[in-house]
């Protein structure tokens, strides 16, 4: 029998998870756990690289993240969920990679240049942040993962991972490391409630676990077609954020569009429909989330077990890598 592909993916605990994270990653992760050997990582070292001024919040967000993962259906019997900083092999392999990654590769990485330019509120010119892609490469190589589900923004990191892995195999005349391929998920892009990119810094997110009252408030504040004054005006769904959501979450977007264009549905009614659809998606997740949030012992046990399984695989692979290097 062919060996099951190994998948690794990770998420940085830098904010509470929103619908963008769900559509862009988690929904897909849940599907993949049935088919592959999946490792899902809470990338807290990666979060610390930018949030070093608030490590306590990173820790809190780690906990919150596992609760949401479990609530959306990641199943500890089907996948391994672990916290990066609990598996010390990540930093060991990171260091090995740091020795073989030329500075130029990191300095030229487009995500690095972009972050230095765009992030205004903190100084990212620290030693660790430059090495961000090397640590990500270590995350992936450590499990000898051959597939990595990521969004388009992460492709430069995948490319660097392959280059570092190739360099390792070449330098130590081995084939012990696996070159990973991305699984590029065609994701439905979801903007924030104000029509801009969904981001916690814009304060325009809808959480995967949003409370009913807050959800209602957020939907009611969404911008619709500004040319529509009366409910029977003919609408333009293509300029309307509510419609962008309805296209994704409604069972029958075609009829929404038709009624909007024909002027047979007012925006208030339309938002009511969106609220119902979102509530149907969120309510069961919210309920499970509360269960995990209120049972920290159970979450500790699940994460502890995930950490243990991850460590076991990581330690065995790291041993192989050091043998290939004739080091240690
Ligand atoms: N850099 C990724 C992001 O910001 C998170 C991440 C860390 C990751 N390690 C990983 C993703 C390994 C895939 C594989 O989204
Ligand atoms: Fe937007 Fe719906 Fe109003 Fe049309 S009816 S403008 S889709 S909110």
Short mmCIF file of C-alpha atoms and ligand atoms in Angstrom, two decimals:
data_model
loop_
_atom_site.label_atom_id
_atom_site.label_comp_id
_atom_site.label_asym_id
_atom_site.label_seq_id
_atom_site.Cartn_x
_atom_site.Cartn_y
_atom_site.Cartn_z
CA UNK A 1 0.00 0.00 0.00
CA UNK A 2 1.21 3.46 -0.85
CA UNK A 3 2.19 5.48 2.19
CA UNK A 4 -0.25 8.22 3.07
CA UNK A 5 0.94 11.69 2.21
CA UNK A 6 2.03 13.76 5.18
CA UNK A 7 0.49 17.19 5.45
CA UNK A 8 1.68 20.01 7.63
CA UNK A 9 0.13 23.40 7.99
CA UNK A 10 0.24 26.09 10.61
CA UNK A 11 -1.45 29.21 11.85
CA UNK A 12 -0.03 32.06 13.85
CA UNK A 13 -1.91 32.89 17.06
CA UNK A 14 -2.00 36.65 16.51
CA UNK A 15 -5.74 37.25 16.77
CA UNK A 16 -9.03 35.46 17.31
CA UNK A 17 -10.05 33.39 14.30
CA UNK A 18 -12.57 34.88 11.89
CA UNK A 19 -14.63 33.72 8.93
CA UNK A 20 -11.74 34.54 6.60
CA UNK A 21 -9.57 32.02 8.47
CA UNK A 22 -12.38 29.51 8.28
CA UNK A 23 -12.95 29.76 4.53
CA UNK A 24 -9.27 30.27 3.73
CA UNK A 25 -7.85 27.41 5.78
CA UNK A 26 -9.81 25.61 8.47
CA UNK A 27 -12.65 24.38 6.28
CA UNK A 28 -10.06 22.76 4.06
CA UNK A 29 -8.03 21.36 6.98
CA UNK A 30 -11.13 19.58 8.26
CA UNK A 31 -11.59 17.93 4.89
CA UNK A 32 -7.94 16.92 4.59
CA UNK A 33 -7.81 15.12 7.94
CA UNK A 34 -9.92 12.30 6.48
CA UNK A 35 -7.47 11.59 3.66
CA UNK A 36 -3.97 12.34 4.91
CA UNK A 37 -1.67 12.13 7.88
CA UNK A 38 -2.15 15.71 8.99
CA UNK A 39 -0.08 17.79 11.39
CA UNK A 40 -1.62 21.12 12.33
CA UNK A 41 0.61 23.52 14.15
CA UNK A 42 -0.06 26.51 16.35
CA UNK A 43 2.87 28.59 15.19
CA UNK A 44 3.50 30.49 18.40
CA UNK A 45 7.21 31.12 17.76
CA UNK A 46 6.19 32.73 14.49
CA UNK A 47 3.70 34.89 16.38
CA UNK A 48 6.35 35.89 18.90
CA UNK A 49 8.57 37.23 16.11
CA UNK A 50 6.13 40.07 15.62
CA UNK A 51 4.31 40.13 18.98
CA UNK A 52 7.39 39.95 21.24
CA UNK A 53 6.04 42.93 23.16
CA UNK A 54 3.08 40.87 24.32
CA UNK A 55 3.97 37.19 24.82
CA UNK A 56 1.12 36.69 27.30
CA UNK A 57 -1.44 37.46 24.65
CA UNK A 58 0.21 34.96 22.28
CA UNK A 59 -0.18 32.28 24.96
CA UNK A 60 -3.84 33.14 25.47
CA UNK A 61 -4.49 33.11 21.73
CA UNK A 62 -2.90 29.64 21.47
CA UNK A 63 -5.53 28.28 23.84
CA UNK A 64 -8.30 30.09 22.06
CA UNK A 65 -7.05 28.75 18.74
CA UNK A 66 -7.23 25.09 19.80
CA UNK A 67 -10.74 25.63 21.13
CA UNK A 68 -11.83 26.99 17.75
CA UNK A 69 -10.01 24.24 15.85
CA UNK A 70 -11.87 21.62 17.86
CA UNK A 71 -15.15 23.49 17.52
CA UNK A 72 -15.00 23.58 13.70
CA UNK A 73 -14.37 19.85 13.56
CA UNK A 74 -10.66 19.12 13.69
CA UNK A 75 -10.63 15.77 15.40
CA UNK A 76 -7.75 14.62 17.62
CA UNK A 77 -8.43 11.05 16.48
CA UNK A 78 -7.83 12.03 12.86
CA UNK A 79 -5.09 14.66 12.97
CA UNK A 80 -2.26 15.84 15.21
CA UNK A 81 -2.76 19.30 16.67
CA UNK A 82 0.26 20.68 18.46
CA UNK A 83 1.96 23.81 19.65
CA UNK A 84 5.24 24.64 17.95
CA UNK A 85 7.01 25.85 21.10
CA UNK A 86 6.13 22.59 22.89
CA UNK A 87 8.14 20.61 20.34
CA UNK A 88 11.70 21.83 20.81
CA UNK A 89 12.93 20.02 17.70
CA UNK A 90 11.50 22.90 15.64
CA UNK A 91 14.13 25.26 16.98
CA UNK A 92 16.90 22.68 16.59
CA UNK A 93 16.13 22.17 12.93
CA UNK A 94 15.63 25.92 12.57
CA UNK A 95 19.20 26.38 13.73
CA UNK A 96 20.53 23.80 11.31
CA UNK A 97 18.64 25.62 8.54
CA UNK A 98 19.96 28.97 9.78
CA UNK A 99 23.48 27.71 9.10
CA UNK A 100 22.72 26.73 5.51
CA UNK A 101 20.35 29.53 4.46
CA UNK A 102 22.22 32.33 2.69
CA UNK A 103 21.26 35.76 4.02
CA UNK A 104 20.40 36.91 0.50
CA UNK A 105 17.58 34.37 0.20
CA UNK A 106 15.96 35.80 3.30
CA UNK A 107 16.58 39.44 2.51
CA UNK A 108 15.12 39.00 -0.96
CA UNK A 109 11.98 37.22 0.25
CA UNK A 110 9.03 39.35 -0.91
CA UNK A 111 6.99 38.75 2.24
CA UNK A 112 9.88 40.07 4.33
CA UNK A 113 10.28 43.22 2.28
CA UNK A 114 6.55 43.79 2.34
CA UNK A 115 6.27 43.35 6.10
CA UNK A 116 9.11 45.81 6.74
CA UNK A 117 7.39 48.33 4.53
CA UNK A 118 3.79 47.87 5.57
CA UNK A 119 3.90 47.15 9.28
CA UNK A 120 4.09 50.55 10.92
CA UNK A 121 3.21 49.89 14.53
CA UNK A 122 6.21 47.70 15.39
CA UNK A 123 9.85 47.40 14.55
CA UNK A 124 10.30 44.12 12.73
CA UNK A 125 13.99 44.59 12.02
CA UNK A 126 14.93 41.92 14.52
CA UNK A 127 17.20 38.97 14.05
CA UNK A 128 14.48 36.31 14.34
CA UNK A 129 12.02 37.88 11.94
CA UNK A 130 14.49 37.77 9.07
CA UNK A 131 14.62 34.01 9.65
CA UNK A 132 10.82 33.61 9.53
CA UNK A 133 10.90 31.45 6.36
CA UNK A 134 13.71 29.25 7.72
CA UNK A 135 11.60 28.42 10.75
CA UNK A 136 8.63 27.71 8.52
CA UNK A 137 10.85 25.47 6.39
CA UNK A 138 11.88 23.65 9.57
CA UNK A 139 8.21 23.21 10.55
CA UNK A 140 7.55 21.48 7.27
CA UNK A 141 10.76 19.48 6.85
CA UNK A 142 10.67 18.22 10.44
CA UNK A 143 7.68 16.00 9.64
CA UNK A 144 8.98 15.16 6.17
CA UNK A 145 5.71 16.62 4.92
CA UNK A 146 5.16 16.35 1.20
CA UNK A 147 2.09 18.55 1.01
CA UNK A 148 1.41 21.93 2.53
CA UNK A 149 -2.02 23.54 2.22
CA UNK A 150 -1.49 27.29 2.07
CA UNK A 151 -2.87 30.45 0.58
CA UNK A 152 -1.20 32.28 -2.29
CA UNK A 153 0.55 34.66 0.09
CA UNK A 154 2.65 31.79 1.43
CA UNK A 155 4.06 30.60 -1.89
CA UNK A 156 7.41 32.41 -1.49
CA UNK A 157 7.89 30.55 1.80
CA UNK A 158 7.15 27.21 0.14
CA UNK A 159 9.65 27.99 -2.59
CA UNK A 160 12.29 28.86 0.00
CA UNK A 161 11.49 25.66 1.89
CA UNK A 162 12.18 23.64 -1.23
CA UNK A 163 15.44 25.49 -1.81
CA UNK A 164 16.63 24.95 1.75
CA UNK A 165 15.65 21.28 1.65
CA UNK A 166 17.48 20.79 -1.65
CA UNK A 167 20.52 22.50 -0.24
CA UNK A 168 20.47 20.23 2.80
CA UNK A 169 20.20 17.09 0.70
CA UNK A 170 22.90 18.33 -1.64
CA UNK A 171 25.35 19.42 1.07
CA UNK A 172 25.05 16.17 2.98
CA UNK A 173 24.65 13.94 -0.08
CA UNK A 174 21.40 12.57 1.22
CA UNK A 175 17.80 12.28 0.21
CA UNK A 176 16.52 12.21 3.75
CA UNK A 177 14.61 15.47 3.44
CA UNK A 178 11.40 15.71 1.48
CA UNK A 179 10.67 18.55 -0.95
CA UNK A 180 7.12 19.67 -0.25
CA UNK A 181 4.46 20.74 -2.73
CA UNK A 182 1.82 23.27 -1.91
CA UNK A 183 -1.85 22.46 -1.98
CA UNK A 184 -3.22 25.71 -3.25
CA UNK A 185 -6.78 25.85 -2.15
CA UNK A 186 -9.13 27.75 -4.40
CA UNK A 187 -10.66 29.74 -1.65
CA UNK A 188 -13.61 32.02 -1.74
CA UNK A 189 -12.19 35.38 -0.88
CA UNK A 190 -14.12 37.10 1.87
CA UNK A 191 -13.65 40.77 2.59
CA UNK A 192 -14.37 42.43 5.92
CA UNK A 193 -17.75 43.90 6.83
CA UNK A 194 -16.63 47.28 5.44
CA UNK A 195 -15.59 45.85 2.08
CA UNK A 196 -11.85 46.13 2.80
CA UNK A 197 -9.60 43.12 3.36
CA UNK A 198 -10.77 41.22 6.46
CA UNK A 199 -8.23 41.98 9.14
CA UNK A 200 -8.31 42.49 12.87
CA UNK A 201 -6.39 45.74 12.44
CA UNK A 202 -9.29 47.16 10.42
CA UNK A 203 -11.79 46.01 13.01
CA UNK A 204 -13.99 44.55 10.28
CA UNK A 205 -13.92 40.83 11.06
CA UNK A 206 -16.68 38.39 11.91
CA UNK A 207 -15.40 35.76 14.32
CA UNK A 208 -16.06 32.07 13.67
CA UNK A 209 -17.52 32.09 17.17
CA UNK A 210 -19.18 35.52 17.06
CA UNK A 211 -21.87 36.05 19.71
CA UNK A 212 -25.41 36.40 18.30
CA UNK A 213 -25.87 39.99 19.41
CA UNK A 214 -22.52 41.09 17.97
CA UNK A 215 -23.20 39.24 14.74
CA UNK A 216 -26.50 41.05 14.41
CA UNK A 217 -24.84 44.41 15.00
CA UNK A 218 -22.08 43.71 12.48
CA UNK A 219 -24.48 42.60 9.75
CA UNK A 220 -26.77 45.58 10.30
CA UNK A 221 -23.79 47.95 9.92
CA UNK A 222 -22.67 46.49 6.60
CA UNK A 223 -22.59 48.84 3.65
CA UNK A 224 -25.05 48.13 0.83
CA UNK A 225 -25.55 49.70 -2.60
CA UNK A 226 -25.34 53.43 -1.79
CA UNK A 227 -27.66 54.32 -4.68
CA UNK A 228 -30.48 52.43 -3.12
CA UNK A 229 -32.71 54.71 -1.11
CA UNK A 230 -36.08 52.94 -1.18
CA UNK A 231 -36.55 49.20 -0.78
CA UNK A 232 -38.06 48.98 -4.27
CA UNK A 233 -35.16 50.81 -5.99
CA UNK A 234 -33.33 48.57 -8.41
CA UNK A 235 -30.11 47.47 -6.69
CA UNK A 236 -26.56 46.74 -7.82
CA UNK A 237 -25.37 43.65 -5.96
CA UNK A 238 -21.90 43.90 -7.52
CA UNK A 239 -21.07 46.93 -5.39
CA UNK A 240 -22.67 45.58 -2.21
CA UNK A 241 -20.71 43.90 0.60
CA UNK A 242 -23.82 42.13 1.86
CA UNK A 243 -24.17 40.50 -1.53
CA UNK A 244 -20.54 39.40 -1.48
CA UNK A 245 -21.39 37.48 1.68
CA UNK A 246 -24.69 36.18 0.38
CA UNK A 247 -22.93 34.80 -2.68
CA UNK A 248 -20.89 32.60 -0.35
CA UNK A 249 -23.29 31.80 2.45
CA UNK A 250 -26.74 31.77 0.87
CA UNK A 251 -28.25 28.58 -0.49
CA UNK A 252 -29.64 30.49 -3.48
CA UNK A 253 -27.49 33.51 -4.39
CA UNK A 254 -29.07 33.72 -7.86
CA UNK A 255 -32.45 34.54 -6.40
CA UNK A 256 -30.89 37.13 -4.06
CA UNK A 257 -29.29 38.80 -7.05
CA UNK A 258 -32.48 38.72 -9.06
CA UNK A 259 -34.62 40.17 -6.31
CA UNK A 260 -32.05 42.89 -5.59
CA UNK A 261 -31.79 43.92 -9.24
CA UNK A 262 -35.54 43.79 -9.72
CA UNK A 263 -36.20 45.88 -6.63
CA UNK A 264 -38.39 43.22 -5.03
CA UNK A 265 -36.34 42.91 -1.83
CA UNK A 266 -35.20 45.68 0.47
CA UNK A 267 -31.76 45.73 2.07
CA UNK A 268 -33.20 45.20 5.53
CA UNK A 269 -34.83 41.97 4.43
CA UNK A 270 -31.70 40.96 2.58
CA UNK A 271 -29.54 41.47 5.67
CA UNK A 272 -32.01 39.45 7.67
CA UNK A 273 -31.42 36.58 5.26
CA UNK A 274 -27.66 36.91 5.61
CA UNK A 275 -27.92 36.99 9.38
CA UNK A 276 -29.92 33.75 9.33
CA UNK A 277 -27.40 32.01 7.10
CA UNK A 278 -24.43 33.16 9.18
CA UNK A 279 -26.16 32.24 12.42
CA UNK A 280 -26.84 28.75 11.05
CA UNK A 281 -23.13 28.35 10.31
CA UNK A 282 -21.80 29.94 13.47
CA UNK A 283 -24.25 28.77 16.16
CA UNK A 284 -23.11 25.12 16.34
CA UNK A 285 -19.44 26.17 16.26
CA UNK A 286 -20.03 28.72 19.01
CA UNK A 287 -21.68 26.10 21.17
CA UNK A 288 -18.81 23.62 20.83
CA UNK A 289 -16.31 26.43 21.32
CA UNK A 290 -17.93 27.34 24.64
CA UNK A 291 -17.69 23.73 25.72
CA UNK A 292 -13.93 23.65 25.13
CA UNK A 293 -13.38 27.11 26.54
CA UNK A 294 -15.15 26.03 29.74
CA UNK A 295 -13.28 22.72 29.98
CA UNK A 296 -9.61 23.69 29.96
CA UNK A 297 -8.58 20.30 31.37
CA UNK A 298 -9.98 18.52 28.35
CA UNK A 299 -8.22 20.94 25.98
CA UNK A 300 -4.92 20.47 27.86
CA UNK A 301 -5.26 16.73 27.50
CA UNK A 302 -5.95 16.93 23.75
CA UNK A 303 -3.12 19.36 23.09
CA UNK A 304 -0.79 17.37 25.35
CA UNK A 305 -1.48 14.25 23.36
CA UNK A 306 -0.98 16.11 20.06
CA UNK A 307 2.31 17.53 21.32
CA UNK A 308 3.43 14.06 22.30
CA UNK A 309 2.68 12.59 18.88
CA UNK A 310 4.35 15.52 17.13
CA UNK A 311 7.45 15.20 19.32
CA UNK A 312 7.70 11.52 18.58
CA UNK A 313 7.73 12.06 14.80
CA UNK A 314 9.94 15.15 15.07
CA UNK A 315 12.57 13.46 17.25
CA UNK A 316 12.82 10.43 14.96
CA UNK A 317 13.22 12.61 11.87
CA UNK A 318 15.69 15.00 13.47
CA UNK A 319 17.83 12.00 14.40
CA UNK A 320 17.87 10.94 10.74
CA UNK A 321 18.84 14.46 9.67
CA UNK A 322 21.74 14.62 12.13
CA UNK A 323 22.90 11.22 11.00
CA UNK A 324 22.87 12.41 7.41
CA UNK A 325 25.05 15.32 8.51
CA UNK A 326 27.30 13.06 10.57
CA UNK A 327 26.69 15.53 13.36
CA UNK A 328 26.11 14.46 16.94
N1 LIG B 1 3.49 31.61 7.89
C1 LIG B 1 2.20 30.98 7.96
C2 LIG B 1 1.12 32.06 7.91
O1 LIG B 1 1.35 33.17 8.33
C3 LIG B 1 2.02 30.18 9.22
C4 LIG B 1 2.92 28.98 9.25
C5 LIG B 1 3.93 28.77 10.13
C6 LIG B 1 2.87 27.86 8.37
N2 LIG B 1 4.52 27.56 9.87
C7 LIG B 1 3.90 26.99 8.80
C8 LIG B 1 2.07 27.53 7.28
C9 LIG B 1 4.17 25.82 8.10
C10 LIG B 1 2.33 26.35 6.59
C11 LIG B 1 3.38 25.50 7.00
O2 LIG B 1 0.04 31.79 7.48
FE1 LIG B 2 -27.11 44.49 -1.20
FE2 LIG B 2 -29.09 42.86 -0.66
FE3 LIG B 2 -29.47 45.50 -0.64
FE4 LIG B 2 -29.09 44.23 -2.92
S1 LIG B 2 -30.82 43.93 -1.52
S2 LIG B 2 -28.11 46.15 -2.30
S3 LIG B 2 -27.65 42.64 -2.32
S4 LIG B 2 -28.19 44.32 0.74
#
